Tab-separated table of C-alpha atoms in Angstrom:
chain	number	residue	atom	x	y	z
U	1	UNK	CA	0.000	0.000	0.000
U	2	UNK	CA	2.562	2.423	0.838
U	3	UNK	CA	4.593	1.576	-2.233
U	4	UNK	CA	1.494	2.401	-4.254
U	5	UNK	CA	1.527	5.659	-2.657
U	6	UNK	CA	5.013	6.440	-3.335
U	7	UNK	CA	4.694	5.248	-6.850
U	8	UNK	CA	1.574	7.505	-7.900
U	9	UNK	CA	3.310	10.545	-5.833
U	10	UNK	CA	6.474	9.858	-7.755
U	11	UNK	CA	5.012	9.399	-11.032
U	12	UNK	CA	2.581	12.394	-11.039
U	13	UNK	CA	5.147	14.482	-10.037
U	14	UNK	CA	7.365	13.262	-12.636
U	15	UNK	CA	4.499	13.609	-15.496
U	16	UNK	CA	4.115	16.936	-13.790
U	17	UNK	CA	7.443	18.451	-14.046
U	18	UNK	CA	7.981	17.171	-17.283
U	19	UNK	CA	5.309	18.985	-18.457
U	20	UNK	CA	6.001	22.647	-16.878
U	21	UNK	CA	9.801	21.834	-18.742
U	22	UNK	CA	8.324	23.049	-21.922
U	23	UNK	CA	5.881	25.345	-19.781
U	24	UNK	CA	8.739	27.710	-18.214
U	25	UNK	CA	9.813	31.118	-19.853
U	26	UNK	CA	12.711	30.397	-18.002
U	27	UNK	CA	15.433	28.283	-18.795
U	28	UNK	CA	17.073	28.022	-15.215
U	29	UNK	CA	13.468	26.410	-13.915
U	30	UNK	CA	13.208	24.510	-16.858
U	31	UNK	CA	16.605	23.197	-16.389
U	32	UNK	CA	15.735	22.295	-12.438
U	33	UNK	CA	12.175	21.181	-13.564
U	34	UNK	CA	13.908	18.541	-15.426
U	35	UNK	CA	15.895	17.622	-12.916
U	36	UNK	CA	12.709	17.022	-10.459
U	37	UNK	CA	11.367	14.758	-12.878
U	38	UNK	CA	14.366	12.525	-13.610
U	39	UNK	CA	15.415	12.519	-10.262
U	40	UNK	CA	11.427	10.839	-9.721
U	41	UNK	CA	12.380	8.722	-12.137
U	42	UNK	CA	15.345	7.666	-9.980
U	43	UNK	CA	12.576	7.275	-7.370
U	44	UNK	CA	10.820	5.012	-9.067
U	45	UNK	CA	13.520	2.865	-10.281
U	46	UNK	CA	14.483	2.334	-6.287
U	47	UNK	CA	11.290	1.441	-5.614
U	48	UNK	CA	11.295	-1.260	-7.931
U	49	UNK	CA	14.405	-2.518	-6.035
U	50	UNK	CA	16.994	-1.243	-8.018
U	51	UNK	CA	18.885	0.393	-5.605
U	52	UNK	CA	22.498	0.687	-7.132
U	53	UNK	CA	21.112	2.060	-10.710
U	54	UNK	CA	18.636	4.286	-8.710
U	55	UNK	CA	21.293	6.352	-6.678
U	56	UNK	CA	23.748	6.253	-9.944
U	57	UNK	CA	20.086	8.024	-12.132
U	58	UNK	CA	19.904	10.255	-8.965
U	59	UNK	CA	23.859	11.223	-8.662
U	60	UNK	CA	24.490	11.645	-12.431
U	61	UNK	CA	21.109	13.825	-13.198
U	62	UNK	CA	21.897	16.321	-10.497
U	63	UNK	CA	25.743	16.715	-12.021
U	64	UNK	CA	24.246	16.290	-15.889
U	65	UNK	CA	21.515	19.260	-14.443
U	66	UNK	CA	23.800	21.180	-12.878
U	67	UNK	CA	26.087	21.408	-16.617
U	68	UNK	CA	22.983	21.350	-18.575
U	69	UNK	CA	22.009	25.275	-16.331
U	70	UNK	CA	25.797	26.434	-17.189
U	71	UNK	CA	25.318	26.056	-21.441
U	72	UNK	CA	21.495	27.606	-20.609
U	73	UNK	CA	23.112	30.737	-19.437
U	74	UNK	CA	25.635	30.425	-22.103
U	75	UNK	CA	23.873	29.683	-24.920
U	76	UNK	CA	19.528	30.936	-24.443
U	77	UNK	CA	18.793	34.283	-24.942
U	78	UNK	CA	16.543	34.782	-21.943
U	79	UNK	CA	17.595	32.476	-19.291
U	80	UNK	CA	16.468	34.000	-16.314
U	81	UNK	CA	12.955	34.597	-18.075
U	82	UNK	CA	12.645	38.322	-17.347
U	83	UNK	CA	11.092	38.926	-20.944
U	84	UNK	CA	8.443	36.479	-21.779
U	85	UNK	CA	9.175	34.789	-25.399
U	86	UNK	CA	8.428	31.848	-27.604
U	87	UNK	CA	10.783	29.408	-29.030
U	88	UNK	CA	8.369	26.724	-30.235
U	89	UNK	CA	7.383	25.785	-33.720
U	90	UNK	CA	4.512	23.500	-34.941
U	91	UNK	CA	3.373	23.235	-31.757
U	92	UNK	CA	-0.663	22.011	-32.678
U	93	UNK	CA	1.336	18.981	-34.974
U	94	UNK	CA	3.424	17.968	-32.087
U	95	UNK	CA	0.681	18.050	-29.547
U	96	UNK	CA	-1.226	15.669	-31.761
U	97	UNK	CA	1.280	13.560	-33.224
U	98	UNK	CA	2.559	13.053	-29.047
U	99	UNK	CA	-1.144	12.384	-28.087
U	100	UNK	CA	-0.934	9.442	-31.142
U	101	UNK	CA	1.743	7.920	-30.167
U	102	UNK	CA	0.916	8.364	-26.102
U	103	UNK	CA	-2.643	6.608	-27.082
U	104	UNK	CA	-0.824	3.800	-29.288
U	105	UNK	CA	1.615	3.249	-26.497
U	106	UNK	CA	-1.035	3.014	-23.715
U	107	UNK	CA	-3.213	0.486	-25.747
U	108	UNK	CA	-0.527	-1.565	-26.067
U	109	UNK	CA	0.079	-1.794	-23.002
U	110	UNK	CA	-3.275	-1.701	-21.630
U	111	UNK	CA	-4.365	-4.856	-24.095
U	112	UNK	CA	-1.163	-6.953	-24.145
U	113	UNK	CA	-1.092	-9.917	-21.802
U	114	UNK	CA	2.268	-9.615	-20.507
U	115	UNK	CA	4.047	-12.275	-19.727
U	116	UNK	CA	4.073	-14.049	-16.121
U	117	UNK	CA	6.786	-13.145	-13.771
U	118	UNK	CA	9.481	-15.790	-14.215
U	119	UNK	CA	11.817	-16.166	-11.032
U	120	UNK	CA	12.674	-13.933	-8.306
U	121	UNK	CA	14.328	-10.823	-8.285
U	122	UNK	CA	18.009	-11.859	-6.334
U	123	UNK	CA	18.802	-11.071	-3.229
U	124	UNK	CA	21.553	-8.639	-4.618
U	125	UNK	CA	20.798	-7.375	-7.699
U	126	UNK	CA	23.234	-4.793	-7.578
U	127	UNK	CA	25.800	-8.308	-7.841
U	128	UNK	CA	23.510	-9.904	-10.351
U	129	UNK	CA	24.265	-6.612	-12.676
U	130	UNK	CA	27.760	-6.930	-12.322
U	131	UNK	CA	28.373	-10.454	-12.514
U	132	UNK	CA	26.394	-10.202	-15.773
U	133	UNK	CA	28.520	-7.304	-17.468
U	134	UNK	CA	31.604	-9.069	-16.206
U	135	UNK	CA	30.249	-12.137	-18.277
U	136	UNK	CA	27.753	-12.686	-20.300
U	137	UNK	CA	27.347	-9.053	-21.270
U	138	UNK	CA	30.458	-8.516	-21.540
U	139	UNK	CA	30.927	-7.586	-24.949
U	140	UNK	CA	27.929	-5.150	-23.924
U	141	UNK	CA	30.143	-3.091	-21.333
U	142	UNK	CA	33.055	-3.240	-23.701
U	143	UNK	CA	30.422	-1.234	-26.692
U	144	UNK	CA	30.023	0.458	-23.908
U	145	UNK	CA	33.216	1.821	-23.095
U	146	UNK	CA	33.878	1.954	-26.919
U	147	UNK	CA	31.032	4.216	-27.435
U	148	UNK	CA	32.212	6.641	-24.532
U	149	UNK	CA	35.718	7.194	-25.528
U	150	UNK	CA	34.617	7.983	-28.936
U	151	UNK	CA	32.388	10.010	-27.169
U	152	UNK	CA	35.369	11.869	-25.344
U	153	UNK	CA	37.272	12.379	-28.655
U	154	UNK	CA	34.414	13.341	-30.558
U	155	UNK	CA	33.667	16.345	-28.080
U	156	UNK	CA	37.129	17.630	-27.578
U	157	UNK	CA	37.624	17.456	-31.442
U	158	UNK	CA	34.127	19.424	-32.035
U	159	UNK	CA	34.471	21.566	-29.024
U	160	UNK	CA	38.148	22.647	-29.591
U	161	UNK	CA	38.532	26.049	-31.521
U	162	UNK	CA	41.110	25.540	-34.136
U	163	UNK	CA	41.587	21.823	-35.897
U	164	UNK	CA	44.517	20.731	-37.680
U	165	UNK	CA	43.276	21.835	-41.008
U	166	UNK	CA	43.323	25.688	-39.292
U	167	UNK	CA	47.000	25.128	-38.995
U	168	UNK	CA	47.960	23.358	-42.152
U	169	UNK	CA	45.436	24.249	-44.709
U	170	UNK	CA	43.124	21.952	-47.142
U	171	UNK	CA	46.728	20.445	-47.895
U	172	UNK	CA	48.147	18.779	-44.355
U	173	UNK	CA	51.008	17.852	-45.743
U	174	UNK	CA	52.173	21.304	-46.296
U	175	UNK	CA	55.165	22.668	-44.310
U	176	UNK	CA	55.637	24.842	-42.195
U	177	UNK	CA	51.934	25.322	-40.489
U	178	UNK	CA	50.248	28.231	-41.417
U	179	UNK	CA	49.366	28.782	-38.010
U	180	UNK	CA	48.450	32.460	-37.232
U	181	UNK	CA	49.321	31.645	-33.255
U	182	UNK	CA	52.711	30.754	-32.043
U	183	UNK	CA	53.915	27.813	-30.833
U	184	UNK	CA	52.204	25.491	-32.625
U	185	UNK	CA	49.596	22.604	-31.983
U	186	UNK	CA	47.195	25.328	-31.668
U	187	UNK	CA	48.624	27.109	-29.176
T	1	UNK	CA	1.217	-1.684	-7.565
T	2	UNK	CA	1.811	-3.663	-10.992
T	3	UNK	CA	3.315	-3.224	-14.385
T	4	UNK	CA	0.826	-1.560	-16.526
T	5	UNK	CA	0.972	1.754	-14.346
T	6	UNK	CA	4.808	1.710	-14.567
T	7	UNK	CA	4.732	1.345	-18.749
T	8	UNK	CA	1.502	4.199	-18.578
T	9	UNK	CA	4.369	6.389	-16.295
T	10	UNK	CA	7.113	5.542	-18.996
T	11	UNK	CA	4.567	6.489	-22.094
T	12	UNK	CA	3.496	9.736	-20.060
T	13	UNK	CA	7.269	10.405	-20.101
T	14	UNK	CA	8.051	9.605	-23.754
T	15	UNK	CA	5.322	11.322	-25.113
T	16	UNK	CA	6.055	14.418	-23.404
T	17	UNK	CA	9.712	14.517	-24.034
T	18	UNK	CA	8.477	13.584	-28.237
T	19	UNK	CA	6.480	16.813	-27.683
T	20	UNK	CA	9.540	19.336	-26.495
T	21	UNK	CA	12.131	17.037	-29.236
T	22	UNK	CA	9.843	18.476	-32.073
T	23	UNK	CA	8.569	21.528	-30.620
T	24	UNK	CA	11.815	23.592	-29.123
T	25	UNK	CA	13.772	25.319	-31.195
T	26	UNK	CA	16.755	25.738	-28.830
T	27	UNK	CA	19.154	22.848	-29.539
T	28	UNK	CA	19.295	22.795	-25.480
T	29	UNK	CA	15.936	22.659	-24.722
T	30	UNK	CA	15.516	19.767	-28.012
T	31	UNK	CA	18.110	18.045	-25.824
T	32	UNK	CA	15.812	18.275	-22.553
T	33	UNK	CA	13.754	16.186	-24.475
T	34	UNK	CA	15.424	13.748	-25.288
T	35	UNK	CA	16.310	13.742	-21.867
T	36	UNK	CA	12.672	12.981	-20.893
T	37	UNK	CA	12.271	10.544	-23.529
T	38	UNK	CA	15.259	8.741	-22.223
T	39	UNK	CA	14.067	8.498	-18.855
T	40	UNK	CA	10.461	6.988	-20.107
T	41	UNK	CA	12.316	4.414	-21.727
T	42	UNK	CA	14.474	3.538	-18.199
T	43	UNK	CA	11.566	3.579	-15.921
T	44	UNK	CA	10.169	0.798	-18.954
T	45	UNK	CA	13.001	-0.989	-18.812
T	46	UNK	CA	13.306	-1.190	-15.430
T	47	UNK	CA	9.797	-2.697	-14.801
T	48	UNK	CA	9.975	-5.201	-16.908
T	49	UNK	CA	13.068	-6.531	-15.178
T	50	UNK	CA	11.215	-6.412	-12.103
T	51	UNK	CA	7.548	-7.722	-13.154
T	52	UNK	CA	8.702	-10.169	-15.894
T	53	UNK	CA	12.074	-11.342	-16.048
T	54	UNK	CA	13.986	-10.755	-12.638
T	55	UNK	CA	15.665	-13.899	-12.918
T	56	UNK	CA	18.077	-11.875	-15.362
T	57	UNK	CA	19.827	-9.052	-15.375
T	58	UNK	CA	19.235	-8.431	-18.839
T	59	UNK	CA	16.410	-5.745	-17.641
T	60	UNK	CA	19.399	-4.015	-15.599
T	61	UNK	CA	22.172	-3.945	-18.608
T	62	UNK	CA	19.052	-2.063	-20.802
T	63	UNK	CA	19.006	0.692	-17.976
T	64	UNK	CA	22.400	1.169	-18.006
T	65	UNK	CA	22.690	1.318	-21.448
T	66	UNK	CA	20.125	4.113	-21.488
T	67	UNK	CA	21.864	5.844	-18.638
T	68	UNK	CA	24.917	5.823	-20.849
T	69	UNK	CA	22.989	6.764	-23.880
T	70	UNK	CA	21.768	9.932	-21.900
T	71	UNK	CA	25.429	10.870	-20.314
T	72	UNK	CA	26.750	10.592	-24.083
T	73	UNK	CA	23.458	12.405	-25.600
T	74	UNK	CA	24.266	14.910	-23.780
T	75	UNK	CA	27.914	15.375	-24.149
T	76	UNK	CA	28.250	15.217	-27.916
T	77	UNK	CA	24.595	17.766	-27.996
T	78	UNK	CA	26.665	20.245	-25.940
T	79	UNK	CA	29.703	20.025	-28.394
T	80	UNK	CA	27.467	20.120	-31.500
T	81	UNK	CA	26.311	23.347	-29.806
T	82	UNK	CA	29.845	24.573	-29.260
T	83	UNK	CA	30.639	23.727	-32.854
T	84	UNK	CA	27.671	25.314	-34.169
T	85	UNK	CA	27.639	28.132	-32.192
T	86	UNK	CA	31.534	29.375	-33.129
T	87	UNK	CA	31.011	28.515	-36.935
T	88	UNK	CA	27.842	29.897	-37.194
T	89	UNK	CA	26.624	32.011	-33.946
T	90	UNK	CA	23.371	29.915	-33.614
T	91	UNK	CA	21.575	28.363	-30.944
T	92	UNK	CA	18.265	27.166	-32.553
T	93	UNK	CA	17.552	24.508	-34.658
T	94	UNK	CA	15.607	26.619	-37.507
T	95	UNK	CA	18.808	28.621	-38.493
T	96	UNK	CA	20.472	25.246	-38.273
T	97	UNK	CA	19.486	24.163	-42.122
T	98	UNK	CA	22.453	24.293	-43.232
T	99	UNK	CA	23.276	20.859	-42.246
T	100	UNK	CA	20.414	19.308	-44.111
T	101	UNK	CA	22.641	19.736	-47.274
């Protein structure tokens, strides 16, 4: 009973803040808007005994938050949301097109016959995770760990100001760098 | 408390994160989102491990893929933006066309 409570509290305030994200003139409450209703979703994965991948959805949504505010004040024209203004387009479409697929979703669900619980959740699942990435999902966390160090050198190569091709031209075999800036590699 | 209400929760989630994806023309705000969507789809994963198969952690590895899919999302969005914003000085997806071609 109480666990029905906490679900339904947790889930209307998720649905809730969600919502008021697109609501807010201002970025900043957007921003911490979003952050209410992830870190419900956090919630709700504890509830469901999940309690390892809960905290890490609750730790890394407050940091991801937190950066996500400093490129809002960087980057959005009205951030605190002293001047109201619009930055929406097609807005009837979306609404309908998101009540489609909500509807198709929800009748899915609603008129599949899911499948009968088989087993018991482990005593540890927080063990039961890693013993399966450390075998057989292995090759899982290694894509994994792929993907994110592309991920690093992706960024720094898109987020750094001059490339290679700054220095050297269309033709990188050219000699010496034509590199406005002293000291080369950019610097 | 049983499944259906969780996957209702998750679809509540996805739909409204679809919504701000196509509606926001801010490249940040289109990656709030996503975001959202993301988090529909790890509150769905995560009860179906628990009210179908929690004999496997299969259910688990799916949430942390999508919690690795957001942290990454969200890291290459932010240096898109970066990129975008020195070559170009834009912020919102409309004056963005250029990289249809």
């Amino acid at each position: 009973m109480s666990e029905d409570i906490v679900f339904w509290v947790l889930a209307v305030i998720a649905v809730a803040a969600g919502v008021m994200v697109f609501r807010f003139d201002s970025m900043a409450r957007a921003t911490y808007a979003l952050l209410l209703s992830l870190l419900c979703v956090g919630g709700e994965v504890l509830l469901l005994g999940l309690d390892y991948l809960g905290v890490v959805i609750v730790l890394m949504m407050t940091i991801e938050m937190a950066i996500m505010a400093v490129f809002m004040v960087m980057y959005m024209m009205n951030p605190a949301g002293l001047m109201p203004m619009s930055m929406l387009h097609n807005t009837k479409g979306a609404a309908v097109l998101c009540a489609l697929v909500f509807a198709a979703l929800a009748t899915g669900i609603l008129l599949v016959r899911w499948p009968a619980r088989r087993g018991r959740p482990p005593t540890d699942p927080t063990m039961a995770l890693g013993m399966s990435l450390m075998g057989p999902q292995m090759l899982t966390m290694v894509t994994l760990g792929m993907a994110l160090f592309a991920t690093i050198v992706s960024t720094v190569v898109l987020a750094t100001r001059r490339g290679r091709y700054d220095r050297f031209g269309d033709d990188l075999r050219s000699r010496p760098a034509d590199d406005p800036v002293r000291g080369g590699g950019g610097r | 408390m049983n499944l259906d209400p969780m996957l209702l929760l998750a679809a509540a989630l996805f739909s409204i994160g679809l919504f701000g994806a196509l509606t926001q023309q801010s490249i940040v705000m289109l990656m709030m989102g996503l975001e959202l969507m993301l988090g529909g789809i790890i509150v769905a994963a995560a009860a179906i491990w628990h009210y179908i198969t929690p004999d496997t952690a299969e259910g688990q590895v799916l949430v942390v893929l999508a919690v690795t899919v957001m942290a990454v999302e969200m890291a290459v969005g932010f240096a898109v933006v970066t990129a975008l914003f020195r070559a170009r000085e834009v912020d919102v997806t409309d004056l963005a066309t250029e990289l249809r071609q």
